[in-house]
PDB file of C-alpha atoms in Angstrom:
ATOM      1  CA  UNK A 304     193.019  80.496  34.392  1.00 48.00           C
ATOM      2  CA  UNK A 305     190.080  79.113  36.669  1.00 57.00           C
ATOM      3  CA  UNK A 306     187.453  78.519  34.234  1.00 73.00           C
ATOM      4  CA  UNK A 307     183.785  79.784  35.735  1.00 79.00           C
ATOM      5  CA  UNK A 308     181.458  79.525  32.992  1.00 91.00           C
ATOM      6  CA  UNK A 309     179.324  77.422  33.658  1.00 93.00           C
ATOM      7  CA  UNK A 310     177.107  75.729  30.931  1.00 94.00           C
ATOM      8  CA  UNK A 311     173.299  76.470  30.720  1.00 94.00           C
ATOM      9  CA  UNK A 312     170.797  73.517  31.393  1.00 90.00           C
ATOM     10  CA  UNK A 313     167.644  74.196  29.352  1.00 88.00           C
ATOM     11  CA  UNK A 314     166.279  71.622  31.498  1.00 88.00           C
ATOM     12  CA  UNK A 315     164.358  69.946  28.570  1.00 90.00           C
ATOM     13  CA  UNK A 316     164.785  66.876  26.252  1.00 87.00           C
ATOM     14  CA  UNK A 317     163.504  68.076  22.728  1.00 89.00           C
ATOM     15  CA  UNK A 318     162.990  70.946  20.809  1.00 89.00           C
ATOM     16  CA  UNK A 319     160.587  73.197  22.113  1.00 92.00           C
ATOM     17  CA  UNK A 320     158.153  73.642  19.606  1.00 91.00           C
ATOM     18  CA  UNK A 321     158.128  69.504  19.988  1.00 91.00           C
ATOM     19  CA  UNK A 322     156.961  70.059  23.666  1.00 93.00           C
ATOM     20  CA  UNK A 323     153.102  69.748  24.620  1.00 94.00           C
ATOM     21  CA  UNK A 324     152.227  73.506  25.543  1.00 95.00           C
ATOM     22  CA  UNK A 325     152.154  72.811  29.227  1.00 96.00           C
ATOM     23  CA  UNK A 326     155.663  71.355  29.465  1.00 95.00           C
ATOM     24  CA  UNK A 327     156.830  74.336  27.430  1.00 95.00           C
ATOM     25  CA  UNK A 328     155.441  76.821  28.814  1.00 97.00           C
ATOM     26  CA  UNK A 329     157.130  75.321  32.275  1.00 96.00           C
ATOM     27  CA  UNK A 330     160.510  75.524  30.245  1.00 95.00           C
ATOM     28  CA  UNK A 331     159.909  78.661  29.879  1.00 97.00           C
ATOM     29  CA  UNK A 332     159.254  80.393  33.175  1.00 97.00           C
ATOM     30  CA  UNK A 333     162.096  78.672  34.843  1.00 96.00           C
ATOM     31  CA  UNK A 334     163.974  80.090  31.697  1.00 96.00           C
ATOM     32  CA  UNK A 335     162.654  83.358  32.808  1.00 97.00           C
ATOM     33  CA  UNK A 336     163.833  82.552  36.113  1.00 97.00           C
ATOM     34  CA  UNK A 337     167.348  81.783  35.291  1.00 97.00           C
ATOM     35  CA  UNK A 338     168.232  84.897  33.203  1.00 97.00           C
ATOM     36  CA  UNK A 339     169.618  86.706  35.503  1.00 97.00           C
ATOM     37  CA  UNK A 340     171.835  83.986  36.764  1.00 97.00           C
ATOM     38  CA  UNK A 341     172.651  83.537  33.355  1.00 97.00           C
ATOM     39  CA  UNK A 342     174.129  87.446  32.905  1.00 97.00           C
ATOM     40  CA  UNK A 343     176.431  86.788  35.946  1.00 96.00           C
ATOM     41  CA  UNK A 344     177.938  83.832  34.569  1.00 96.00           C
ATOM     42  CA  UNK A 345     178.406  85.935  31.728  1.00 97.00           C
ATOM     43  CA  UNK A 346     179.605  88.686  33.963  1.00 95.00           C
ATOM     44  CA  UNK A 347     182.469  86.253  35.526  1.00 95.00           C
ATOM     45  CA  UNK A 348     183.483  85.061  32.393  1.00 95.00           C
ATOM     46  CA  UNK A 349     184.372  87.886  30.810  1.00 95.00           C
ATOM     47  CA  UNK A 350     185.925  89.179  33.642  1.00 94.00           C
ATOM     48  CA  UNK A 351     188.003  85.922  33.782  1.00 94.00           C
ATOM     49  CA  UNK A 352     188.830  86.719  30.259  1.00 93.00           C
ATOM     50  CA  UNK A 353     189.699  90.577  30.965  1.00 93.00           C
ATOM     51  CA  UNK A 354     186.501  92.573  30.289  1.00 94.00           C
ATOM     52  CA  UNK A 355     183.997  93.936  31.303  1.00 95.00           C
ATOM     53  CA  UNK A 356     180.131  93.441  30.526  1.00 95.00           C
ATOM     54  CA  UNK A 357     179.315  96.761  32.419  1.00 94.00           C
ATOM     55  CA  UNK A 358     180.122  99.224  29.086  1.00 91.00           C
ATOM     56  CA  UNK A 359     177.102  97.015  27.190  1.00 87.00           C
ATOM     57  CA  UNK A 360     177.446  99.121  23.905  1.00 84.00           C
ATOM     58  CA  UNK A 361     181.170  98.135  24.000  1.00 89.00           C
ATOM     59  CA  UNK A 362     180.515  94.522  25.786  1.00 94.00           C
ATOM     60  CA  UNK A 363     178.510  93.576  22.537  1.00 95.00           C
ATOM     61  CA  UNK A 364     181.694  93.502  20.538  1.00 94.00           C
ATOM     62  CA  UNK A 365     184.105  91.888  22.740  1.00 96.00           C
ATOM     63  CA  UNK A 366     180.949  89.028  23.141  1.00 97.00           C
ATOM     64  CA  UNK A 367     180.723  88.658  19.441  1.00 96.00           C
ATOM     65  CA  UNK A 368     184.514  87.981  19.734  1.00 95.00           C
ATOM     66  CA  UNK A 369     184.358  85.463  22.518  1.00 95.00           C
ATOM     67  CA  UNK A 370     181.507  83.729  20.311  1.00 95.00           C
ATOM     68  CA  UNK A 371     183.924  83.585  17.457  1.00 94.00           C
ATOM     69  CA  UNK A 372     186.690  82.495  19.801  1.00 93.00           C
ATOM     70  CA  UNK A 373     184.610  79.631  21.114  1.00 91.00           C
ATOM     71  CA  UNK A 374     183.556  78.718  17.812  1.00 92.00           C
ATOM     72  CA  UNK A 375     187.439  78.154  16.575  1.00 88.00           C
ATOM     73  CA  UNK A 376     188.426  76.380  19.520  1.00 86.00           C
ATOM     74  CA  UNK A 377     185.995  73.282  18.532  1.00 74.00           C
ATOM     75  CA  UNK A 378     187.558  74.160  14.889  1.00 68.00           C
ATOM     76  CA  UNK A 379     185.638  72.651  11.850  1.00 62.00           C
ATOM     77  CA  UNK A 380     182.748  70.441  12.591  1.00 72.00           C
ATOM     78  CA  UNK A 381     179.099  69.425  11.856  1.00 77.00           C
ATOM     79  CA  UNK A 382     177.736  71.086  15.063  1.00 84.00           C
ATOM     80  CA  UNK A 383     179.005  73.728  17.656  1.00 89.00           C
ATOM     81  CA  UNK A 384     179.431  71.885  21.296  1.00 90.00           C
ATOM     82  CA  UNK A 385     177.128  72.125  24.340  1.00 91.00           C
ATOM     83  CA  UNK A 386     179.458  74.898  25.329  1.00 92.00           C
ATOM     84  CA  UNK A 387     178.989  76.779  22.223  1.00 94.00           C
ATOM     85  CA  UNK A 388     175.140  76.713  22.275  1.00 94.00           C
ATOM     86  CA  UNK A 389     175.185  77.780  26.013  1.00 96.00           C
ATOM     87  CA  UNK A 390     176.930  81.050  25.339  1.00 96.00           C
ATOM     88  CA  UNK A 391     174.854  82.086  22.435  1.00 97.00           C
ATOM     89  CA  UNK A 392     172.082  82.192  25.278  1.00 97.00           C
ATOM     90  CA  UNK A 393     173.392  83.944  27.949  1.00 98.00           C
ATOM     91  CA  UNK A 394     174.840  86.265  25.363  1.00 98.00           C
ATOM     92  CA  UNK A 395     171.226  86.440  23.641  1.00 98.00           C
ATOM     93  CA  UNK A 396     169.747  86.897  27.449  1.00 98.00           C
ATOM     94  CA  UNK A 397     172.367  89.786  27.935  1.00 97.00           C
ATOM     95  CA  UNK A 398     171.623  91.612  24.267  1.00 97.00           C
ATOM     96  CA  UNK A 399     167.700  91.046  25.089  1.00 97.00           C
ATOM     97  CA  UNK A 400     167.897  92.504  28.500  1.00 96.00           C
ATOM     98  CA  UNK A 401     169.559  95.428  27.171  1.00 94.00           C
ATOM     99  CA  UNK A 402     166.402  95.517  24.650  1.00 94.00           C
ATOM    100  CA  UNK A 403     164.181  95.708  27.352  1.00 95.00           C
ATOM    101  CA  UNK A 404     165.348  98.332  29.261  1.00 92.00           C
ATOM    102  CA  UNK A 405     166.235 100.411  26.178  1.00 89.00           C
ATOM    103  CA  UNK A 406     162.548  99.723  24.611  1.00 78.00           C
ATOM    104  CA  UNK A 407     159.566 100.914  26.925  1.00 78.00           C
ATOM    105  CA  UNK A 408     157.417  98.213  25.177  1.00 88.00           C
ATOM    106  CA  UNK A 409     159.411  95.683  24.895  1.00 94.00           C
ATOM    107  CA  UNK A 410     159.200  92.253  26.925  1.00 96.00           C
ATOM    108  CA  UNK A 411     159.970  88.423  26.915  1.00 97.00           C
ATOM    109  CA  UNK A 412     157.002  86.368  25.443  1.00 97.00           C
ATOM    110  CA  UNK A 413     156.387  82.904  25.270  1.00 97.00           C
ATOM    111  CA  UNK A 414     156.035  82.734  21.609  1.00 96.00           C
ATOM    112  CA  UNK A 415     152.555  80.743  20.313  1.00 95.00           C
ATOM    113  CA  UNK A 416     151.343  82.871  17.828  1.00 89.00           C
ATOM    114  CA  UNK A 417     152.175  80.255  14.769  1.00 87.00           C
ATOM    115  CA  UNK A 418     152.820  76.616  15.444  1.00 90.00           C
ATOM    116  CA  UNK A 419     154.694  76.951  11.742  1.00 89.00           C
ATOM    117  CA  UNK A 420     157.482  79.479  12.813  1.00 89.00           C
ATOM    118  CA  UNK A 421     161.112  78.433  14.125  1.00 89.00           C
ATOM    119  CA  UNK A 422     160.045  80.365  17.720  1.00 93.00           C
ATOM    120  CA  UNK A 423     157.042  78.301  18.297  1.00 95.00           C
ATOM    121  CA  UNK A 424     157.182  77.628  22.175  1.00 96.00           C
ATOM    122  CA  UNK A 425     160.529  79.592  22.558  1.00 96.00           C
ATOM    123  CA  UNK A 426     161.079  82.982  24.884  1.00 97.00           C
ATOM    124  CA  UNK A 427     161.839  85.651  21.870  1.00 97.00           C
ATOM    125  CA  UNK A 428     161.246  89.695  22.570  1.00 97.00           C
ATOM    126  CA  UNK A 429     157.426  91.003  21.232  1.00 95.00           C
ATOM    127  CA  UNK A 430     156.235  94.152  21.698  1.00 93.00           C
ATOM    128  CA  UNK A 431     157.476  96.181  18.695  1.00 93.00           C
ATOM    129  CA  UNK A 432     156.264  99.267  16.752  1.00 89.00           C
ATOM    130  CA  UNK A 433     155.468  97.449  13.318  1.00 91.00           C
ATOM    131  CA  UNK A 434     152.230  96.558  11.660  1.00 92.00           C
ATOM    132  CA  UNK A 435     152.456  92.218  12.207  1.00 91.00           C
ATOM    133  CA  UNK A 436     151.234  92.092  15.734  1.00 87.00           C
ATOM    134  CA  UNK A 437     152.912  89.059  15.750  1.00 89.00           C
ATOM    135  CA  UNK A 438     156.430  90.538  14.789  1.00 93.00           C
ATOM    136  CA  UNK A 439     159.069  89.393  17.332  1.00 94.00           C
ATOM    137  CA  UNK A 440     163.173  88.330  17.571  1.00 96.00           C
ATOM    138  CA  UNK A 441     164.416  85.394  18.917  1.00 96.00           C
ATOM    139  CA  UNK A 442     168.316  86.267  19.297  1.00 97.00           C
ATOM    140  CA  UNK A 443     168.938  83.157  20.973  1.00 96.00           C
ATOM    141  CA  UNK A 444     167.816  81.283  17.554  1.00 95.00           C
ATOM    142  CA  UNK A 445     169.905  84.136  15.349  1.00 96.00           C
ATOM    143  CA  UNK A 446     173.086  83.138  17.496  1.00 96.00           C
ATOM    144  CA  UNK A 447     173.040  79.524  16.901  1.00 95.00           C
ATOM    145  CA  UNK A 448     172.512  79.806  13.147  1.00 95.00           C
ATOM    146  CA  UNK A 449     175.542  81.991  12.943  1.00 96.00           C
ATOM    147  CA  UNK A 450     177.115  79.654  15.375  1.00 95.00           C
ATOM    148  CA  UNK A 451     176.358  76.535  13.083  1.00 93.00           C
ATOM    149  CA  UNK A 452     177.498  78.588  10.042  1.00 93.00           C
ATOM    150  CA  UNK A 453     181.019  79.300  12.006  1.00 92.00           C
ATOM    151  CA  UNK A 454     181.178  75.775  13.006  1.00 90.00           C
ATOM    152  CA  UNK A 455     181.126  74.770   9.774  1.00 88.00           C
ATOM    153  CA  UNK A 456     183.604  76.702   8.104  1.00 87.00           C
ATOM    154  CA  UNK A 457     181.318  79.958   7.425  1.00 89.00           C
ATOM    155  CA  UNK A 458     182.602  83.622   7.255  1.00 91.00           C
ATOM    156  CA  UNK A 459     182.510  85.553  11.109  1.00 92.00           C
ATOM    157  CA  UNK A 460     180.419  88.715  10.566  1.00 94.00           C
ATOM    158  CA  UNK A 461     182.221  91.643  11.419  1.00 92.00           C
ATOM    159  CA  UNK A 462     179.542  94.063  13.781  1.00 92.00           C
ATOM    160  CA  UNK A 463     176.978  91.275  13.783  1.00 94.00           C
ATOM    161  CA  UNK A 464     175.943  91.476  17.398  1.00 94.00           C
ATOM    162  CA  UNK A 465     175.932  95.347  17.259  1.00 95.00           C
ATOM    163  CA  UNK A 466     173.937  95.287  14.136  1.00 95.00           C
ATOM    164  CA  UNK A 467     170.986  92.672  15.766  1.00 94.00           C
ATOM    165  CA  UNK A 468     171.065  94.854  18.460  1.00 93.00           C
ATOM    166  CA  UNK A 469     170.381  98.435  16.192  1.00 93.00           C
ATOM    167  CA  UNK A 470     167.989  96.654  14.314  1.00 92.00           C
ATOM    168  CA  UNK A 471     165.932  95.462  16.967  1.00 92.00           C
ATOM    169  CA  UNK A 472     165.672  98.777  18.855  1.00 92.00           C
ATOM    170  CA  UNK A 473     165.107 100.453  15.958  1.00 90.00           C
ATOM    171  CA  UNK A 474     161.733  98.963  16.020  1.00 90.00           C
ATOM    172  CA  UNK A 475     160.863  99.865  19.365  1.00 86.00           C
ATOM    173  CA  UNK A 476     159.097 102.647  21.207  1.00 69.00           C
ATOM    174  CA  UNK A 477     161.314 104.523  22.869  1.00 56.00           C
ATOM    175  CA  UNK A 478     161.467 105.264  26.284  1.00 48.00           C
ATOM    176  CA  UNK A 479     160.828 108.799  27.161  1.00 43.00           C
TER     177      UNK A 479
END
């Protein structure tokens, strides 16, 4: 096996939400700019690995199964590797883009509406049909908590991808 994922360079050297708004704000257009890139690494790596992204509705298993995969390779530990973290983004990107174009009004944000919340200065998805104008999802964040939970000897969650994915749409507007 010729191993072609390659790993995703945030191209920052804190937190975001540690970042002066200028610097993340940069961070996060040229994360904008990547995300495409960032699906066809995907893409190749799952073909590598014998399947395809191209069925998304089906895809979002066989990801959450890779995930796990990865996870249990680096067995028990206090923190998932580089590699780890990387995939929960470009699988994020991939279940985010498939928001988009299943949500008329959804779109990537550069979250600022409150400094307090975990998604300060991070991309998330915005644009849904609830009452908090400020209501958004930041799968990226959701993966790596369930990542760090894996890592360190926590329960894998059976239909967790799928079920981020149902909930989030189901606070959309549709498209017509």
């Amino acid at each position: 096996m010729n191993d072609t994922y390659v790993i995703f360079d945030p191209k920052v050297d804190r937190p975001l939400h540690e970042m002066p708004r200028n610097d993340a704000k940069a961070a996060y257009n040229w994360f904008i700019s990547q995300k495409d890139e960032r699906i066809e690494v995907l893409k190749r790596y799952a073909h590598e690995l014998g399947f395809s992204l191209d069925d998304e509705f089906n895809a979002i298993e066989q990801l959450h199964n890779l995930l796990v995969v990865e996870v249990h390779k680096d067995s028990v530990r206090d923190v998932p590797s580089t590699r780890v973290f990387s995939l929960c983004n470009d699988i994020a990107i991939f279940i985010s883009e498939m928001l988009v174009r299943n949500g008329s009004s959804l779109q990537w944000t550069f979250y600022i509406a409150n400094e307090n919340d975990l998604s300060y200065h991070r991309p998330v998805i915005t644009g849904f049909n609830v009452k908090n104008n400020n209501y958004s999802v930041d799968i990226d964040y959701v993966l790596c908590q369930y990542a760090h939970r894996l890592s360190q000897g926590g329960n894998q969650e059976e239909g967790l991808l799928r079920r981020i994915y149902e909930s989030t749409i189901s606070k959309a507007h549709r498209k017509k």
